[in-house]
């Protein structure tokens, strides 16, 4: 909310010498946030001048300029020659002259310069050049604004361009602060300055008369709240819409962030900013019959003031007459009854609309407005009468109208519920030892009625504070008024036995281990296509169920992912296209695995204003597909870049397998990899990953067609594991193995087996047969070629043996090795290669 200081001073005492920064600091002390300070971006000398002579001079380009002699006062150099292209003034008019040295918004510095055969010693300014509006068809003539001032007078002060506005960020629960009235009240709370409420008027003079009472016909109220609980109208006749808006009002509206749109509209906007009550003015002569407030009917349409035809929803609240919709209640008026240059009679509307209705309508039509911003936060139900009369008075004063006894008022009794505030509650909640007097003082200051009760107080909040609904809200107000700086800053002592769960710790260990191994974590959006889900979400590439979003962020990717690989492929493509070709990426994230034949989602959304029942929550949870947390990695490019004396080393399956080992070690499980097939991966370069016989994922090289479709220039290897599944198989406690102080005995063995036998199975047979002395077994070579029978291969394993209590002899190591070979021979017909 942007509030000019001159406007603020009308309703609260702001001490002389107070800067905008001082005002913002005061607002911060009562819980608001400062945004900025706004000023007119100009500097003098800008003065009042009087045109002494005017000589039209046609130019070769078809344009006619005026060579003027303008008196700007002896103190400013007397008479100056100025070239002006406008024609809306005559000799004797007083105008606004920007002299050399002045700077106009832009910035646009003014200097004496030669133009059209003359030296123009300044410039006669238009409203747009001064920042007073969009009018640029002519220069500012003071008599048109109802002003007269001596020649040489400072025009900046005369036009209100020396004013400054403070910008305060208003939180959603403080709708009352979207007004000068609300900001002035809060400034009074912060400083103790005297506050003068602009809404305090004799109720007798606020009565609108009769003849134009609206009818509310709300057959489908939302949550039982009628769409319009109050609707006040007043009629002003004989207005002159051609009258200029006074400069002081234009200046204030401009600083508040609103354009001047003509005196009638400016008045309604001015009163809205002043009191926080949105208003709407209708051209009375364009109305057809009486006004009815109702919900839209199916298929109904209307054209709003912005010229857009809008298809209405049955929840939309409308202002209608006999011709149909003439306004989208609380959001924007209709084009058929808008005030224009021909308007002579005005019907002013000031209403109280249901906040939920207005909020939904504004969002549904993507039509946020200054009015909806206030209505959806709640306006003071006692202000519509005041606002309607204030606007009518200004139309009489500034537009030459006549206030009639015509109008109407539809209103309900305004009630606010009592809130019980136990004695000691505020102190216990806030942690500050407030006295009872301080609590009563703070609540009284904000406008609440406070009465003593048996165990504390009963409090009736003010009508402009619909956000105060319970004792916690009251406690917050006490803390805010007496200063948030009084609340002590004390770190709480965490209770024992709390912290991350074992599952959460495992996830962090895995992510940290991958990052420590040199991979870069790259989170991605969980959206993809159905084709990508089919390709990467199943081993065979066949169609699998996917969850489609009803309102997807990207229409080209409307499905929730079943795999992390599509996201990594997109990230790799984006980085490669920017010249980063050596990549080692990983992500941990949720995938969505709907079960075949199960319908997920629901059309029944519980209301937002109340907590769903346990049964409703259970139904909502059942409508969500199973979600598993996966970990995936992708490698492409070089693992070691080319450098002097060393060729580049491309990444491959070894890096992917190392990542699998890192994950297993961090999770505390023993992982096995065996050859397999997968539609998205290269045949013969694909492995299935298991933990204790349970499949938990896969590793392998991307199929060349898949890599090419992802615009990856070379080979790429990937890993994808079910992280939740791995952690579920991990032991509840990780036991560190003992470290033997005795040396190891190493031996190699080469076994010839059928080419179809997986190397992992042979390694497992060696491990099972060798027994406890075998500390490590690692495949170091896979040979197929000369010297071997067709259909066979030679697998060479490096074996490491160690005992905990002695130094092994070569014979003991050999015996253990041969025991492993025996098991491999029994299972696979393995024979030691000669």
mmCIF file of N, CA, C and O in Angstrom, residues 493-506 508:
data_model
loop_
_atom_site.group_PDB
_atom_site.id
_atom_site.type_symbol
_atom_site.label_atom_id
_atom_site.label_comp_id
_atom_site.label_asym_id
_atom_site.label_seq_id
_atom_site.Cartn_x
_atom_site.Cartn_y
_atom_site.Cartn_z
ATOM 1 N N UNK A 493 15.581 -26.236 23.938
ATOM 2 C CA UNK A 493 16.383 -27.448 24.121
ATOM 3 C C UNK A 493 15.664 -28.619 23.473
ATOM 4 O O UNK A 493 14.535 -28.939 23.855
ATOM 5 N N UNK A 494 16.273 -29.260 22.491
ATOM 6 C CA UNK A 494 15.568 -30.355 21.806
ATOM 7 C C UNK A 494 15.408 -31.548 22.729
ATOM 8 O O UNK A 494 16.320 -31.880 23.490
ATOM 9 N N UNK A 495 14.254 -32.202 22.717
ATOM 10 C CA UNK A 495 14.072 -33.392 23.545
ATOM 11 C C UNK A 495 14.947 -34.527 23.034
ATOM 12 O O UNK A 495 15.266 -34.616 21.852
ATOM 13 N N UNK A 496 15.359 -35.391 23.941
ATOM 14 C CA UNK A 496 16.209 -36.512 23.558
ATOM 15 C C UNK A 496 15.428 -37.510 22.715
ATOM 16 O O UNK A 496 14.205 -37.616 22.814
ATOM 17 N N UNK A 497 16.168 -38.243 21.878
ATOM 18 C CA UNK A 497 15.541 -39.285 21.069
ATOM 19 C C UNK A 497 14.905 -38.786 19.800
ATOM 20 O O UNK A 497 14.253 -39.547 19.095
ATOM 21 N N UNK A 498 15.068 -37.501 19.481
ATOM 22 C CA UNK A 498 14.495 -36.965 18.256
ATOM 23 C C UNK A 498 15.593 -36.737 17.219
ATOM 24 O O UNK A 498 16.777 -36.846 17.481
ATOM 25 N N UNK A 499 15.196 -36.381 16.032
ATOM 26 C CA UNK A 499 16.141 -36.152 14.955
ATOM 27 C C UNK A 499 15.712 -36.899 13.717
ATOM 28 O O UNK A 499 14.557 -37.316 13.583
ATOM 29 N N UNK A 500 16.634 -37.069 12.799
ATOM 30 C CA UNK A 500 16.323 -37.773 11.559
ATOM 31 C C UNK A 500 16.084 -39.249 11.833
ATOM 32 O O UNK A 500 16.744 -39.863 12.665
ATOM 33 N N UNK A 501 15.122 -39.809 11.103
ATOM 34 C CA UNK A 501 14.894 -41.251 11.199
ATOM 35 C C UNK A 501 16.045 -41.999 10.511
ATOM 36 O O UNK A 501 16.840 -41.414 9.761
ATOM 37 N N UNK A 502 16.109 -43.304 10.762
ATOM 38 C CA UNK A 502 17.151 -44.107 10.125
ATOM 39 C C UNK A 502 17.026 -44.039 8.608
ATOM 40 O O UNK A 502 18.039 -44.011 7.882
ATOM 41 N N UNK A 503 15.780 -44.002 8.113
ATOM 42 C CA UNK A 503 15.554 -43.920 6.668
ATOM 43 C C UNK A 503 16.068 -42.593 6.117
ATOM 44 O O UNK A 503 16.721 -42.550 5.063
ATOM 45 N N UNK A 504 15.775 -41.498 6.825
ATOM 46 C CA UNK A 504 16.239 -40.187 6.378
ATOM 47 C C UNK A 504 17.768 -40.105 6.417
ATOM 48 O O UNK A 504 18.396 -39.544 5.509
ATOM 49 N N UNK A 505 18.359 -40.670 7.451
ATOM 50 C CA UNK A 505 19.817 -40.665 7.540
ATOM 51 C C UNK A 505 20.433 -41.450 6.381
ATOM 52 O O UNK A 505 21.449 -41.043 5.805
ATOM 53 N N UNK A 506 19.805 -42.567 6.036
ATOM 54 C CA UNK A 506 20.313 -43.364 4.920
ATOM 55 C C UNK A 506 20.248 -42.611 3.611
ATOM 56 O O UNK A 506 21.195 -42.659 2.806
ATOM 57 N N UNK A 508 20.360 -39.414 3.201
ATOM 58 C CA UNK A 508 21.391 -38.376 3.213
ATOM 59 C C UNK A 508 22.777 -38.962 3.000
ATOM 60 O O UNK A 508 23.609 -38.361 2.306
#
